[in-house]
Short mmCIF file of C-alpha atoms in Angstrom, two decimals:
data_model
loop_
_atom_site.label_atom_id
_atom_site.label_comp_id
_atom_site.label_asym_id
_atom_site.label_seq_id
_atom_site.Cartn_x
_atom_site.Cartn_y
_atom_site.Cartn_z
CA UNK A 20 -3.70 -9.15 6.95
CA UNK A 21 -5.62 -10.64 3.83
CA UNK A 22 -8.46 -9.08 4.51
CA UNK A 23 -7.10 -5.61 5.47
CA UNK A 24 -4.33 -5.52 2.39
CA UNK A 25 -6.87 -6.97 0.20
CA UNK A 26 -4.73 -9.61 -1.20
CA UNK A 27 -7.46 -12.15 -2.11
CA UNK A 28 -8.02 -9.66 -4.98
CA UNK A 29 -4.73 -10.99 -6.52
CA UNK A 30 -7.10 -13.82 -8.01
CA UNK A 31 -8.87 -10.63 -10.25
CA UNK A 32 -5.60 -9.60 -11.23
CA UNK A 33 -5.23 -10.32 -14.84
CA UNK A 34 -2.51 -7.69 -16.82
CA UNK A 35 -2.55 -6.44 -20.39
CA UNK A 36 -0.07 -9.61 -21.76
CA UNK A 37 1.05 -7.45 -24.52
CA UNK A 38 2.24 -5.24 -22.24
CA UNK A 39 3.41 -7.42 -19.27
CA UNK A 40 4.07 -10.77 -20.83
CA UNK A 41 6.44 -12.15 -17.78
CA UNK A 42 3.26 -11.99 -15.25
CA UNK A 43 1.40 -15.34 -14.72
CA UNK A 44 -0.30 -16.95 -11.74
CA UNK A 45 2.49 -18.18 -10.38
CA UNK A 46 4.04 -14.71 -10.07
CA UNK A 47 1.18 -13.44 -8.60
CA UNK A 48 1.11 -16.61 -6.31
CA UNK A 49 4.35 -15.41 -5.06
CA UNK A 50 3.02 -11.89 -4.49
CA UNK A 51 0.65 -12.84 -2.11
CA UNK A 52 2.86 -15.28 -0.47
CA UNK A 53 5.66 -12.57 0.30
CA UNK A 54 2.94 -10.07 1.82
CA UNK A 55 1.68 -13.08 4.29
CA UNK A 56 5.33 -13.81 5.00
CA UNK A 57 6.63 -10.53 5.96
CA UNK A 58 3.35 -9.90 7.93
CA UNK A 59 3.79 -12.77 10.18
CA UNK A 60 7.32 -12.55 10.98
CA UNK A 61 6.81 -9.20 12.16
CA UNK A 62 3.89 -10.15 14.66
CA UNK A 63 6.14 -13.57 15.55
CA UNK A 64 8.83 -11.20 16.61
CA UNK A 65 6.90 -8.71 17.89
CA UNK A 66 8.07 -5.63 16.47
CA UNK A 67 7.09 -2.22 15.98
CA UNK A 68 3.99 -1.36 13.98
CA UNK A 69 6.09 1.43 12.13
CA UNK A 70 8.23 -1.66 10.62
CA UNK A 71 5.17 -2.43 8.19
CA UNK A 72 6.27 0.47 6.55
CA UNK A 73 9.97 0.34 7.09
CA UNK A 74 11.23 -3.05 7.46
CA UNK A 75 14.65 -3.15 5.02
CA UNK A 76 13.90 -7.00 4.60
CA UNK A 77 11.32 -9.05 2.88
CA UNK A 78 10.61 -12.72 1.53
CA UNK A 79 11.13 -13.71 -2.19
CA UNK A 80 11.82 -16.61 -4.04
CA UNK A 81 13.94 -16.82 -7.19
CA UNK A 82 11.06 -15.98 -9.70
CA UNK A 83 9.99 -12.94 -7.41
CA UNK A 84 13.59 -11.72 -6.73
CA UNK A 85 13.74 -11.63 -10.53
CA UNK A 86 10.69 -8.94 -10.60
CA UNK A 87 12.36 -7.08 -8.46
CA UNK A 88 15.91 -7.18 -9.79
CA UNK A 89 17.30 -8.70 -6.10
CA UNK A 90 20.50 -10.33 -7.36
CA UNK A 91 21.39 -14.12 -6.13
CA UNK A 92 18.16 -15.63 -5.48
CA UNK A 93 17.62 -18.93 -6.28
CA UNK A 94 15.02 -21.64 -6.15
CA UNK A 95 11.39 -21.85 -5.55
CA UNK A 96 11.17 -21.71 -1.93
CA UNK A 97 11.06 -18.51 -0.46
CA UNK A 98 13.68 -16.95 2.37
CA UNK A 99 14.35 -13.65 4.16
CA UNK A 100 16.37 -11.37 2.13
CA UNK A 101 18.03 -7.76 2.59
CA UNK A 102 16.99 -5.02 0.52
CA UNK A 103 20.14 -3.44 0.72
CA UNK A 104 20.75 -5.36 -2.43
CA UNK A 105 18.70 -2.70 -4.43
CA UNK A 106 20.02 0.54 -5.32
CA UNK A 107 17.32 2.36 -3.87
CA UNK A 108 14.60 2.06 -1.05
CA UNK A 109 11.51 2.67 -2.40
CA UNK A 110 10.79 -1.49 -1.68
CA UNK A 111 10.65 -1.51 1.95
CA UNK A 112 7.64 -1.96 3.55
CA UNK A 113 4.15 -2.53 2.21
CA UNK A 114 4.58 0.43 -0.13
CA UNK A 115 6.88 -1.99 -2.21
CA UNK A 116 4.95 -4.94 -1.94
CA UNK A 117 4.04 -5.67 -5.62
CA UNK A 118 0.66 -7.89 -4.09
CA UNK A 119 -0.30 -4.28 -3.13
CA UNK A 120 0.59 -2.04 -6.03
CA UNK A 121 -1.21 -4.90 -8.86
CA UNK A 122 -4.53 -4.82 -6.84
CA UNK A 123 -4.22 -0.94 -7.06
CA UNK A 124 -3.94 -0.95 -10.50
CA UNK A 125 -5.39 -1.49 -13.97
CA UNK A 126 -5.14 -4.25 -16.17
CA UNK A 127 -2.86 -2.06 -18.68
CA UNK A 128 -1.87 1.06 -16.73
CA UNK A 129 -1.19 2.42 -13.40
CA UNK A 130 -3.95 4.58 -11.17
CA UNK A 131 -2.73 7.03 -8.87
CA UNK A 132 -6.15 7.58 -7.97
CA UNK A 133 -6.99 3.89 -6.83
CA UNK A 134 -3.08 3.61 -5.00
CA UNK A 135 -4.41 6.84 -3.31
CA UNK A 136 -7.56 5.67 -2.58
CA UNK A 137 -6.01 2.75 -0.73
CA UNK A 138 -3.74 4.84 1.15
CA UNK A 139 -6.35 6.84 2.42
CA UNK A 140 -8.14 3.59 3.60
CA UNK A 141 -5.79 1.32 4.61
CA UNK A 142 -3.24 3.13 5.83
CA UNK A 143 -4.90 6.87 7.33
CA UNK A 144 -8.51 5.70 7.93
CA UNK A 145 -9.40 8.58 5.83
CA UNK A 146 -11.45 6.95 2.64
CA UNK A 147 -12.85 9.60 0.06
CA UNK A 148 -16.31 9.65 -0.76
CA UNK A 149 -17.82 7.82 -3.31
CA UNK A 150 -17.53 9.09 -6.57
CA UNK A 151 -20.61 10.69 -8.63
CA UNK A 152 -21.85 8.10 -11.33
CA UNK A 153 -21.41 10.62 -14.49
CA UNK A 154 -17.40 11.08 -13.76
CA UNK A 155 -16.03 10.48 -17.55
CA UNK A 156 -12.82 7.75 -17.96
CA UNK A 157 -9.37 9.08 -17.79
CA UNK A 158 -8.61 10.27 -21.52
CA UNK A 159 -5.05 9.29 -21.57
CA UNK A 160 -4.10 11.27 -24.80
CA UNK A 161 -4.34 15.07 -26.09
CA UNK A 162 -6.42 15.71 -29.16
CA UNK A 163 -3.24 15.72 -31.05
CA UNK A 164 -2.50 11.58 -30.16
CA UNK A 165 0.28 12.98 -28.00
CA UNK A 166 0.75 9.76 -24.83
CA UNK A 167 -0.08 11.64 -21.60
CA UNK A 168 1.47 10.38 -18.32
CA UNK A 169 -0.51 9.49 -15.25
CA UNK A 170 0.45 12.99 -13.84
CA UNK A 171 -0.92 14.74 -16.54
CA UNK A 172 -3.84 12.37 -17.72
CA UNK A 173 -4.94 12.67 -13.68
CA UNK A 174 -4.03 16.74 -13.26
CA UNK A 175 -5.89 17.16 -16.52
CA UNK A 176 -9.13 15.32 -14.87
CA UNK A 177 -9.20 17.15 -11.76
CA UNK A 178 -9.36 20.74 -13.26
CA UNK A 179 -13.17 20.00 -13.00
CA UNK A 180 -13.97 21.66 -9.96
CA UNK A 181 -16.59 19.04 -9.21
CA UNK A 182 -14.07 16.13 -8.94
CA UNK A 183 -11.10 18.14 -7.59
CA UNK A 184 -11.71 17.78 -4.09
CA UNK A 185 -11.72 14.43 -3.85
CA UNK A 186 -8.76 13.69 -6.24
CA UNK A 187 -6.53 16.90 -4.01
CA UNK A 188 -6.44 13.90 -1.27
CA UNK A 189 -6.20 10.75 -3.45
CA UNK A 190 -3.74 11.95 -5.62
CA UNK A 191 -0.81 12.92 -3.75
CA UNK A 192 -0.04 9.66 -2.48
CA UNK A 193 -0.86 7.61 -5.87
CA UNK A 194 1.61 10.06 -7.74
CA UNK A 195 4.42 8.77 -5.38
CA UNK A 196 3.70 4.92 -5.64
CA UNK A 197 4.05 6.35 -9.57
CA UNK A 198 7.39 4.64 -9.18
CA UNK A 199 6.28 1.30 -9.71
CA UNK A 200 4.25 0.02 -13.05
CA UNK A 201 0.76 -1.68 -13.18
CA UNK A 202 2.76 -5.02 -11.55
CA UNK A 203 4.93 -3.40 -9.27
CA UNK A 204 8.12 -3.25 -10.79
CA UNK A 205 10.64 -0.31 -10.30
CA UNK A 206 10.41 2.07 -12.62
CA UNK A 207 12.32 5.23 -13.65
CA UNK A 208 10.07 6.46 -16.56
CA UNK A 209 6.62 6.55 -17.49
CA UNK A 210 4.98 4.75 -20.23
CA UNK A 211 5.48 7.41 -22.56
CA UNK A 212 9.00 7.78 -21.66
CA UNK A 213 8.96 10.64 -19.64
CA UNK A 214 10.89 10.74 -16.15
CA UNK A 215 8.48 10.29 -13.18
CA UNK A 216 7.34 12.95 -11.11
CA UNK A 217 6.64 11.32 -7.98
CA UNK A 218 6.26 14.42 -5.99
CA UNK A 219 3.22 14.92 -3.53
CA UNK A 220 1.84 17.00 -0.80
CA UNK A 221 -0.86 16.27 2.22
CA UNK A 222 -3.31 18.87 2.75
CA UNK A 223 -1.27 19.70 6.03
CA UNK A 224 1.23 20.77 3.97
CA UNK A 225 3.78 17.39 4.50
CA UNK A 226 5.39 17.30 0.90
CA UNK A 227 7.27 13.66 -0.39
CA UNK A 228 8.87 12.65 -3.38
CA UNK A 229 8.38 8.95 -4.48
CA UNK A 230 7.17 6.15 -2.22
CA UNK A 231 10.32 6.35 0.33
CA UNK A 232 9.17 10.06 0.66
CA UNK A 233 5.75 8.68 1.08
CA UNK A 234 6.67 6.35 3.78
CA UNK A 235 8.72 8.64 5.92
CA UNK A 236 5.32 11.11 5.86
CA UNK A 237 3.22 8.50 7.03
CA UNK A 238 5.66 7.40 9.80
CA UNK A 239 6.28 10.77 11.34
CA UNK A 240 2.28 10.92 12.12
CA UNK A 241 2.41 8.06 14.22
CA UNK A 242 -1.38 8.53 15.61
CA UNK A 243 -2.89 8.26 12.16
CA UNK A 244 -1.08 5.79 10.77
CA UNK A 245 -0.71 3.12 14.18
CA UNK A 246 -4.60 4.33 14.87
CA UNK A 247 -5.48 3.52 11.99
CA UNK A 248 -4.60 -0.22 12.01
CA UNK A 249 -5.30 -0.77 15.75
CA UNK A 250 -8.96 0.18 14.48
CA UNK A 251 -8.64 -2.77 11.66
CA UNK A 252 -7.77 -5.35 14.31
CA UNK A 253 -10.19 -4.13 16.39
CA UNK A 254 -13.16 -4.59 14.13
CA UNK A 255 -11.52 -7.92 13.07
CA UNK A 256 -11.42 -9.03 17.04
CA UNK A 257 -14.70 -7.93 17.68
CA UNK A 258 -16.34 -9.00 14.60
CA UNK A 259 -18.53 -5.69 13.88
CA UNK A 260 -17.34 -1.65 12.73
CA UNK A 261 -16.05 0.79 15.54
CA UNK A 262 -18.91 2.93 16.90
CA UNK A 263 -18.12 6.91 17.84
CA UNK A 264 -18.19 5.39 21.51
CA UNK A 265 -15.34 2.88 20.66
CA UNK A 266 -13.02 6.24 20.30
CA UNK A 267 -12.10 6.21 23.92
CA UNK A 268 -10.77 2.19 24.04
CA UNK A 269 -8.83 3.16 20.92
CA UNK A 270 -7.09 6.03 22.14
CA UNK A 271 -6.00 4.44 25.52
CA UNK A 272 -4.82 1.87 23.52
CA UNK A 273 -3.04 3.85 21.35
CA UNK A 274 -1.65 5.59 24.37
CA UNK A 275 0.03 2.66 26.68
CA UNK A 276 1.26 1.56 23.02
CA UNK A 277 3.33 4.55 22.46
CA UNK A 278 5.27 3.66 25.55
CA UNK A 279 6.55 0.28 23.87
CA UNK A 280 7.13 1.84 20.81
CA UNK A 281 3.91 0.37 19.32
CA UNK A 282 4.67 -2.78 19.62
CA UNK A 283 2.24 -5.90 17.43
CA UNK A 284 1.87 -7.44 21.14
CA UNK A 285 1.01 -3.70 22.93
CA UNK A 286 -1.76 -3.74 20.86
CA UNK A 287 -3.30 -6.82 20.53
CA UNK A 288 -3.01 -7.35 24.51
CA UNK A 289 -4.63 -3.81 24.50
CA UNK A 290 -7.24 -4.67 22.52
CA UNK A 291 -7.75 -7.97 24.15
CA UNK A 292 -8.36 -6.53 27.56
CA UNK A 293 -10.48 -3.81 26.09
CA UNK A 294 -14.07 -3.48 27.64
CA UNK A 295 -15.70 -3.78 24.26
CA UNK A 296 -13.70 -7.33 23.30
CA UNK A 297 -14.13 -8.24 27.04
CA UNK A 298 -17.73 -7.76 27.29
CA UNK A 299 -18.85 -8.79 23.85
CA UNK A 300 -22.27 -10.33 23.86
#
């Protein structure tokens, strides 16, 4: 799960302190701890897959309830909480981890395009190609001074034709986790104090709003999004990248899966008593 969610990256994470003077090491300490926490309950009681992305509980301590505004947390040691405390869902899952939306994002700002970007990796097995090396930085004002949002500084980068295909798939999905700032805290308003417009669309035409919206996308394409991570812990079992001859192993895994609802322990036995892990030399 580290290595897949990224979360040794946490130790690169240093924020603007002007602008985010409540994050320290502990915080992000906790960040990390919460991700590795909710992971491993979820393989320890074997549930569904789909619950990485909709499980209505995760693990905080006082200091990280606090970031998230969960009421009635005390004490240092972390413990299973309901997010039915929040007004909103737009926390469950790994979509609300704040581990995951800090890596994502710049020291003083938010980037759709690299919370997109991860998406498309992590999540759809779909990474973008590399960008060219003469892309210019985000300008994140009009020539006036006027404080562009995300939206706008990101639409307004993309109307180069050479850059928009790439950012048409990236974006969509970084605009939703728009919802949560450069630490991962719930949001309602941009930086420059305009409401969000977490709105997005796949290519296929599957429209969201805002990182539940997001979620429930992802979910109802079960293939891409289950595939997707058996191919993770298959690489990780077998210790190499899936070859175009793997395909096969993953789909029949995939496919006696689907039949226990995609179950943690319907894939790893899958993949366990796979030819390729079976026969490794």
């Amino acid at each position: 799960a580290g290595q897949w969610l990224r979360l040794q990256d946490l130790e690169k994470v240093h924020p603007d302190r002007l602008l985010y003077p409540d994050f320290h090491e502990q915080l992000a300490d906790a960040m990390r701890l919460e991700t590795e926490l909710f992971f491993n309950s979820l393989v320890r009681e074997d549930r569904s897959m789909f619950d990485l992305l909709t499980a209505d509980y995760t693990f905080v301590n006082e200091r990280l309830a606090r970031h998230y505004d969960i009421p009635h947390v005390y004490g240092s040691h972390f413990r299973r909480v309901s997010l039915d405390r929040l007004p909103n869902d737009a926390r469950r899952g790994l979509l609300g981890h704040a581990s995951i939306l800090a890596v994502t994002a710049y020291p003083n700002r938010t980037s759709p395009v690299l919370r997109g970007k991860w998406v498309l990796e992590n999540l759809l097995g779909t990474p973008p190609a590399s960008p060219p090396p003469d892309v210019p930085s985000l300008e994140e004002t009009t020539n006036d001074g006027e404080v562009l949002s995300m939206r706008e500084a990101t639409e307004r980068h993309r109307a180069n034709p050479l850059w928009a295909s790439c950012h048409r798939l990236m974006d969509p999905p970084g605009f939703a986790l728009e919802q949560f700032d450069a630490v991962g805290r719930f949001r309602t308003h941009t930086a420059a104090n305009t409401p969000i417009d977490a709105t997005g669309e796949f290519p296929d035409g599957t429209q969201f709003d805002g990182a539940s919206g997001l979620r429930d996308a992802l979910v109802s394409s079960p293939g891409r999004f289950v595939g997707t991570l058996t191919e993770k812990l298959m690489t990780y079992a077998l210790g190499r990248g899936l070859e175009h001859y793997d395909a096969p192993t993953v789909r029949g895994i995939l496919r006696d899966a689907a039949e226990e609802n995609y179950r943690f322990s319907s894939i790893i036995l899958g993949i366990v008593k796979s030819p390729p892990f079976r026969m490794r030399s």
